[in-house]
Coordinates of C-alpha atoms (C1' of nucleotides) and ligand atoms in Angstrom, one line a residue:
Chain A
M1 CA 18.5 78.9 12.0
S2 CA 19.8 79.3 8.5
K3 CA 18.8 82.4 6.5
S4 CA 18.5 83.1 2.9
K5 CA 17.4 86.5 2.1
L6 CA 17.2 88.3 -1.2
I7 CA 17.9 91.6 0.5
S8 CA 18.1 93.8 -2.5
P9 CA 16.3 92.3 -5.4
F10 CA 16.5 93.5 -9.0
K11 CA 14.0 96.3 -9.2
P12 CA 11.7 97.1 -12.0
A13 CA 13.1 100.1 -13.9
A14 CA 10.4 102.4 -12.7
H15 CA 10.0 101.5 -9.0
K16 CA 9.7 104.2 -6.4
H17 CA 13.3 104.6 -5.7
Q18 CA 12.8 107.5 -3.4
E19 CA 11.4 105.0 -0.9
C20 CA 14.5 102.8 -1.1
L21 CA 16.6 105.9 -0.4
Q22 CA 14.4 107.1 2.5
S23 CA 14.3 103.8 4.2
A24 CA 18.0 103.4 3.9
I25 CA 18.6 106.7 5.6
V26 CA 16.1 106.0 8.3
A27 CA 17.7 102.6 8.9
A28 CA 21.2 104.2 9.1
K29 CA 20.0 106.8 11.6
T30 CA 18.4 104.1 13.7
H31 CA 21.5 102.0 13.6
C32 CA 23.9 104.8 14.5
D33 CA 21.6 106.0 17.3
A34 CA 21.5 102.6 18.7
A35 CA 25.2 102.1 18.4
G36 CA 26.0 105.5 19.9
I37 CA 27.9 106.6 16.8
R38 CA 27.5 109.6 14.6
L39 CA 25.9 109.8 11.2
T40 CA 27.5 113.1 10.4
P41 CA 26.3 115.3 7.5
I42 CA 29.2 114.1 5.3
R43 CA 28.5 110.5 6.1
Q44 CA 24.8 110.8 5.5
R45 CA 25.4 112.7 2.3
V46 CA 27.8 110.0 1.0
L47 CA 25.3 107.3 2.0
E48 CA 22.6 109.1 0.0
L49 CA 24.9 109.3 -3.0
V50 CA 25.7 105.6 -2.7
W51 CA 22.0 105.0 -2.7
Q52 CA 21.3 107.2 -5.6
N53 CA 20.4 104.1 -7.5
H54 CA 20.9 100.3 -7.4
E55 CA 24.2 100.4 -9.2
P56 CA 27.6 100.3 -7.7
V57 CA 28.9 103.9 -7.3
K58 CA 32.5 104.9 -7.7
A59 CA 34.3 106.9 -5.0
Y60 CA 35.4 109.6 -7.4
D61 CA 31.9 110.0 -8.7
I62 CA 30.8 110.6 -5.1
L63 CA 33.6 113.1 -4.8
D64 CA 32.4 115.0 -7.8
K65 CA 29.0 115.3 -6.4
L66 CA 30.3 116.4 -3.0
K67 CA 32.3 119.0 -4.7
Q68 CA 29.2 120.6 -6.2
A69 CA 28.2 121.6 -2.7
K70 CA 31.7 122.1 -1.3
S71 CA 34.4 122.5 -3.9
S72 CA 37.2 121.9 -1.4
S73 CA 36.2 118.3 -0.8
A74 CA 39.0 115.9 -1.3
P75 CA 39.5 112.1 -1.7
P76 CA 40.0 111.5 2.0
T77 CA 36.5 113.0 2.7
V78 CA 35.0 110.3 0.6
Y79 CA 37.1 107.4 1.6
R80 CA 36.7 108.1 5.3
A81 CA 33.0 108.2 5.0
L82 CA 33.0 105.0 2.9
D83 CA 35.2 103.3 5.5
F84 CA 32.9 104.3 8.2
L85 CA 29.8 103.2 6.3
Q86 CA 31.4 99.9 5.5
D87 CA 32.5 99.3 9.1
E88 CA 29.0 99.9 10.2
G89 CA 27.6 97.6 7.5
L90 CA 25.7 100.3 5.8
V91 CA 27.6 100.0 2.6
H92 CA 29.3 97.1 0.8
K93 CA 32.3 97.4 -1.5
I94 CA 32.1 95.5 -4.8
E95 CA 35.8 94.5 -5.1
S96 CA 35.7 93.5 -8.7
L97 CA 34.4 96.9 -9.7
N98 CA 36.1 99.2 -7.1
A99 CA 32.7 100.5 -6.4
Y100 CA 30.2 100.7 -3.6
V101 CA 26.5 99.8 -3.0
G102 CA 24.2 100.5 -0.1
C103 CA 23.3 97.5 2.1
G104 CA 19.7 96.6 2.0
N105 CA 19.8 95.0 5.5
P106 CA 22.2 96.8 7.8
K107 CA 20.5 95.4 10.8
E108 CA 22.7 92.4 10.9
L109 CA 26.4 92.9 10.0
H110 CA 27.2 90.6 7.2
K111 CA 29.0 90.1 3.9
G112 CA 26.4 89.6 1.2
Q113 CA 26.6 87.8 -2.1
F114 CA 26.2 90.1 -5.1
F115 CA 24.7 89.5 -8.5
I116 CA 25.5 92.3 -11.0
C117 CA 23.9 92.8 -14.3
H118 CA 26.3 93.6 -17.2
D119 CA 23.6 95.5 -19.1
C120 CA 21.6 97.6 -16.6
G121 CA 24.3 97.7 -13.9
F122 CA 21.8 96.8 -11.2
V123 CA 23.0 94.8 -8.2
A124 CA 21.0 92.3 -6.2
E125 CA 22.3 91.4 -2.8
L126 CA 21.8 88.0 -1.2
D127 CA 22.5 87.1 2.4
D128 CA 22.5 83.4 2.2
D129 CA 23.7 80.9 4.8
E130 CA 23.5 78.0 2.4
I131 CA 26.3 79.5 0.3
R132 CA 28.3 80.3 3.4
D133 CA 27.8 76.9 4.8
L134 CA 29.0 75.3 1.6
L135 CA 32.1 77.5 1.5
Q136 CA 32.6 76.6 5.2
K137 CA 32.4 72.9 4.4
K138 CA 34.9 73.3 1.5
A139 CA 37.3 75.2 3.7
K140 CA 37.1 72.7 6.5
R141 CA 38.4 70.0 4.2
F142 CA 41.8 71.6 4.2
G143 CA 41.7 73.1 7.6
F144 CA 41.0 76.7 6.5
E145 CA 39.3 79.1 9.0
I146 CA 37.2 81.6 7.1
N147 CA 36.9 85.1 8.4
D148 CA 36.0 87.1 5.3
E149 CA 34.3 86.3 2.1
M150 CA 33.6 87.9 -1.2
V151 CA 31.1 86.5 -3.7
E152 CA 30.5 88.6 -6.7
I153 CA 28.6 87.2 -9.7
K154 CA 28.2 88.9 -13.0
G155 CA 25.6 88.2 -15.7
Y156 CA 22.3 89.3 -16.9
C157 CA 19.2 90.0 -14.9
Q158 CA 15.7 88.8 -15.9
E159 CA 14.7 92.1 -17.4
C160 CA 17.7 92.5 -19.5
R161 CA 17.6 88.9 -20.7
G162 CA 13.9 89.5 -21.7
S163 CA 14.7 92.6 -23.7
K164 CA 17.5 90.9 -25.6
K165 CA 15.2 88.4 -27.2
Chain B
M1 CA 30.0 65.0 -14.3
S2 CA 30.6 67.4 -11.4
K3 CA 34.1 68.2 -10.5
S4 CA 35.6 69.4 -7.2
K5 CA 39.3 69.8 -7.4
L6 CA 41.6 71.4 -4.9
I7 CA 43.9 72.6 -7.7
S8 CA 46.4 74.5 -5.7
P9 CA 46.5 73.3 -2.1
F10 CA 48.2 75.1 0.7
K11 CA 51.8 74.0 0.6
P12 CA 54.1 73.1 3.4
A13 CA 56.5 76.0 3.9
A14 CA 59.4 74.0 2.6
H15 CA 58.0 72.1 -0.4
K16 CA 59.9 71.8 -3.6
H17 CA 58.6 74.9 -5.2
Q18 CA 60.9 74.6 -8.2
E19 CA 58.7 71.7 -9.3
C20 CA 55.5 73.8 -9.1
L21 CA 57.2 76.4 -11.2
Q22 CA 58.6 74.0 -13.7
S23 CA 55.3 72.2 -14.3
A24 CA 53.5 75.4 -14.6
I25 CA 55.8 76.5 -17.4
V26 CA 55.6 73.2 -19.1
A27 CA 51.8 73.3 -18.9
A28 CA 51.8 76.8 -20.3
K29 CA 54.0 75.8 -23.2
T30 CA 51.8 72.8 -23.9
H31 CA 48.7 74.8 -23.8
C32 CA 50.0 77.6 -26.1
D33 CA 51.4 75.1 -28.6
A34 CA 48.1 73.3 -28.8
A35 CA 46.2 76.5 -29.2
G36 CA 48.6 77.9 -31.8
I37 CA 49.4 81.0 -29.8
R38 CA 52.7 82.3 -28.6
L39 CA 54.2 82.2 -25.2
T40 CA 56.8 84.9 -25.9
P41 CA 59.8 85.5 -23.7
I42 CA 58.1 88.4 -21.9
R43 CA 54.9 86.3 -21.3
Q44 CA 56.9 83.4 -20.0
R45 CA 58.9 85.6 -17.8
V46 CA 55.8 87.2 -16.3
L47 CA 54.3 83.8 -15.8
E48 CA 57.5 82.7 -14.0
L49 CA 57.3 85.8 -11.8
V50 CA 53.6 85.2 -11.0
W51 CA 54.6 81.7 -10.0
Q52 CA 57.5 82.8 -7.9
N53 CA 55.5 81.6 -4.9
H54 CA 52.0 80.7 -3.9
E55 CA 51.1 84.3 -2.9
P56 CA 49.2 86.7 -5.1
V57 CA 51.8 88.9 -6.9
K58 CA 51.3 92.6 -7.7
A59 CA 51.7 93.9 -11.2
Y60 CA 54.2 96.6 -10.2
D61 CA 56.3 94.0 -8.3
I62 CA 56.5 92.1 -11.5
L63 CA 57.4 95.3 -13.3
D64 CA 60.2 95.9 -10.8
K65 CA 61.7 92.5 -11.5
L66 CA 61.3 92.9 -15.3
K67 CA 63.2 96.2 -15.0
Q68 CA 66.1 94.4 -13.4
A69 CA 66.7 92.7 -16.8
K70 CA 65.5 95.5 -19.0
S71 CA 65.2 98.9 -17.3
S72 CA 63.0 100.4 -20.0
S73 CA 60.1 98.0 -19.1
A74 CA 56.9 99.9 -18.5
P75 CA 53.4 99.1 -17.1
P76 CA 51.9 98.1 -20.4
T77 CA 54.5 95.4 -20.7
V78 CA 53.2 93.8 -17.6
Y79 CA 49.5 94.4 -18.1
R80 CA 49.6 93.1 -21.6
A81 CA 51.3 89.9 -20.5
L82 CA 48.9 89.5 -17.6
D83 CA 45.9 90.1 -19.9
F84 CA 47.2 87.4 -22.2
L85 CA 47.9 84.9 -19.4
Q86 CA 44.4 85.6 -17.9
D87 CA 42.7 85.1 -21.2
E88 CA 44.5 81.8 -21.7
G89 CA 43.6 80.7 -18.2
L90 CA 47.2 80.5 -17.1
V91 CA 46.8 83.2 -14.4
H92 CA 43.9 84.4 -12.2
K93 CA 43.4 87.8 -10.8
I94 CA 42.5 88.1 -7.2
E95 CA 40.2 91.1 -7.4
S96 CA 40.1 91.9 -3.7
L97 CA 43.9 92.2 -3.6
N98 CA 44.6 93.6 -7.1
A99 CA 47.1 90.8 -7.5
Y100 CA 47.7 87.8 -9.6
V101 CA 48.3 84.0 -9.0
G102 CA 49.2 81.2 -11.4
C103 CA 46.5 78.8 -12.2
G104 CA 47.2 75.3 -11.0
N105 CA 45.0 73.7 -13.8
P106 CA 45.1 75.6 -17.0
K107 CA 44.0 72.6 -19.0
E108 CA 40.4 73.6 -18.5
L109 CA 39.4 77.2 -18.7
H110 CA 37.6 78.2 -15.5
K111 CA 37.1 80.7 -12.7
G112 CA 38.4 79.2 -9.5
Q113 CA 37.4 79.8 -6.0
F114 CA 40.2 81.2 -3.9
F115 CA 41.1 80.8 -0.2
I116 CA 43.7 83.3 1.0
C117 CA 45.6 83.2 4.3
H118 CA 45.9 86.5 6.1
D119 CA 49.0 85.4 7.8
C120 CA 51.2 83.6 5.3
G121 CA 49.6 85.0 2.2
F122 CA 49.3 81.6 0.5
V123 CA 46.4 81.0 -1.8
A124 CA 44.6 77.8 -2.4
E125 CA 42.6 77.4 -5.5
L126 CA 39.5 75.3 -5.8
D127 CA 37.6 74.4 -9.0
D128 CA 34.3 73.2 -7.6
D129 CA 31.1 72.6 -9.4
E130 CA 29.1 72.2 -6.2
I131 CA 29.8 75.9 -5.4
R132 CA 29.0 76.9 -9.0
D133 CA 25.8 74.8 -9.0
L134 CA 24.6 76.4 -5.8
L135 CA 25.2 79.9 -7.1
Q136 CA 23.5 78.9 -10.3
K137 CA 20.5 77.6 -8.3
K138 CA 20.3 80.9 -6.3
A139 CA 20.6 83.0 -9.4
K140 CA 17.9 81.0 -11.1
R141 CA 15.4 82.0 -8.4
F142 CA 15.4 85.5 -9.6
G143 CA 16.0 84.9 -13.3
F144 CA 19.7 85.8 -13.3
E145 CA 21.9 84.3 -16.0
I146 CA 25.5 83.9 -14.7
N147 CA 28.4 84.5 -17.0
D148 CA 31.2 85.4 -14.6
E149 CA 31.9 84.6 -11.0
M150 CA 34.3 85.7 -8.3
V151 CA 34.7 83.8 -5.1
E152 CA 37.5 85.0 -2.8
I153 CA 37.6 83.8 0.8
K154 CA 40.0 85.2 3.4
G155 CA 41.0 83.6 6.6
Y156 CA 43.7 81.4 8.2
C157 CA 45.2 78.3 6.7
Q158 CA 45.9 75.1 8.8
E159 CA 49.5 75.9 9.3
C160 CA 49.0 79.4 10.5
R161 CA 46.2 78.4 12.8
G162 CA 48.4 75.8 14.3
S163 CA 51.3 78.2 15.0
K164 CA 49.0 80.7 16.7
K165 CA 48.1 78.3 19.4
Chain C
dA1 C1' 34.1 127.8 32.2
dA2 C1' 38.8 125.9 31.4
dA3 C1' 41.4 122.1 30.4
dT4 C1' 41.7 117.8 28.3
dG5 C1' 40.9 113.8 25.4
dT6 C1' 38.7 112.0 21.5
dT7 C1' 36.5 112.0 17.1
dA8 C1' 35.8 114.1 12.8
dT9 C1' 37.3 117.0 9.1
dG10 C1' 40.5 120.0 6.2
dT11 C1' 44.4 120.1 3.3
dT12 C1' 48.3 118.9 0.6
dA13 C1' 50.8 115.7 -1.4
dT14 C1' 51.7 111.3 -3.1
dA15 C1' 51.3 106.2 -3.7
dA16 C1' 49.4 102.4 -6.2
dT17 C1' 46.9 100.5 -9.9
dA18 C1' 45.7 100.6 -14.8
dT19 C1' 44.9 102.2 -19.6
dA20 C1' 45.1 105.3 -23.9
dA21 C1' 47.4 106.3 -27.9
dC22 C1' 50.6 105.9 -31.2
dG23 C1' 54.8 104.4 -33.3
dT24 C1' 58.1 100.5 -34.2
dT25 C1' 59.5 95.9 -34.5
dT26 C1' 58.9 91.1 -35.1
dA27 C1' 56.7 87.0 -36.6
dT28 C1' 53.9 84.5 -40.0
dG29 C1' 51.4 83.2 -44.2
dC30 C1' 51.3 83.9 -48.9
Chain D
dG1 C1' 60.3 88.9 -50.4
dC2 C1' 56.1 91.2 -49.1
dA3 C1' 51.7 92.1 -46.9
dT4 C1' 49.5 91.5 -42.8
dA5 C1' 48.8 91.0 -38.2
dA6 C1' 50.6 90.4 -33.6
dA7 C1' 53.6 91.9 -30.2
dC8 C1' 56.3 95.3 -28.1
dG9 C1' 58.2 100.1 -27.0
dT10 C1' 57.3 104.6 -25.3
dT11 C1' 55.2 108.5 -23.4
dA12 C1' 51.6 110.2 -21.2
dT13 C1' 47.6 110.0 -18.4
dA14 C1' 43.6 108.1 -16.0
dT15 C1' 41.8 105.9 -12.0
dT16 C1' 41.8 104.4 -7.3
dA17 C1' 43.5 105.0 -2.7
dT18 C1' 46.4 106.5 1.3
dA19 C1' 50.0 109.2 4.2
dA20 C1' 50.8 112.8 7.0
dC21 C1' 49.8 116.5 9.6
dA22 C1' 46.9 120.5 10.8
dT23 C1' 42.5 122.2 12.6
dA24 C1' 37.8 121.9 14.2
dA25 C1' 34.0 120.0 16.7
dC26 C1' 32.3 117.5 20.4
dA27 C1' 32.4 115.2 25.0
dT28 C1' 34.2 114.7 29.7
dT29 C1' 36.5 116.0 33.7
dT30 C1' 37.9 119.4 36.8
Ligands
ZN201 ZN1 15.3 101.6 -5.4
ZN202 ZN1 24.3 93.8 2.9
ZN203 ZN1 55.1 75.6 -4.9
ZN204 ZN1 42.6 78.1 -12.1

DNA sequence: AAATGTTATGTTATAATATAACGTTTATGC
DNA sequence: GCATAAACGTTATATTATAACATAACATTT
């Protein structure tokens, strides 16, 4: 069965983001418990910082925040946590921005397709087999076997388009 | 009319690459002449270095080669030339590798879709409206207006798959 | 509990990628 | 020629990411 989920939609500016954050943390704990791996305090803290909003977050911005609690924090602290979170599908890296966003559906490991607004910075995540199938079809024509895919689309979200009028 | 071009296919290991290079330089000169802009010696040299093969080339590798001719070359030399070449559609950046490849069809300004082999490093470039249209369709569903797109696919090319058997 | 293996973190240093800022040279149009 | 803009030179610095090795925390076996 082919799926097409708008996992993380663009959010109204004033939505209850605390709920997004809470459910992301709960989902992460659930995932790690089930997988028998540890969501350590550092990892959880980094995940919270990635989820501080719906914009991609930079590693060194995370580091700055970590330093507020523990001034000896260093780049490896952040990058290790981000690597862990990415491996577990809790966070995605936006390659074209060198920045990180929380995954809205860590239950199934996947690479999403991302739509990023130039104005407000929000990211929407899609998990869409139709896109994957099409890429697969194209690849097949020249015998290419896909094992990783990055789709990052920039533009303007509905809200920002409206306010430009 | 919808286009789907495999602009830069995966090449047999021993193809006549000199011809790829030559035609890229000629195409670049033609383009710049027509546009009334200058393909200066530095820019041409950087373009040649990007086209040294079909693998993405790193900015600092280009810099090292430039230094062989002129030891005072510095990062801005390379990045300015790369910026120019990208603006003119002669070169594409592969965001997920922080590396650059020559465009196989600079006649029409576009963002390609890239297929990159993990083993041999070769890049194939596609310029495909079917992919664009699908992304457009997906974006439309939540009111997103696309103005930039990045599609980078990693995997194994036909040759490398064959040799693994 | 002691010993051991494994995972996670601390710490220092450095690598790799990219841009800012400002001065100088070179091309181009008048 | 001369004014202007474009390109380039140069130095410094910002940003992003990893290497390398030491220590600590946790789990397993004895
Ligand atoms: Zn939210
Ligand atoms: Zn996701
Ligand atoms: Zn070639
Ligand atoms: Zn191209």
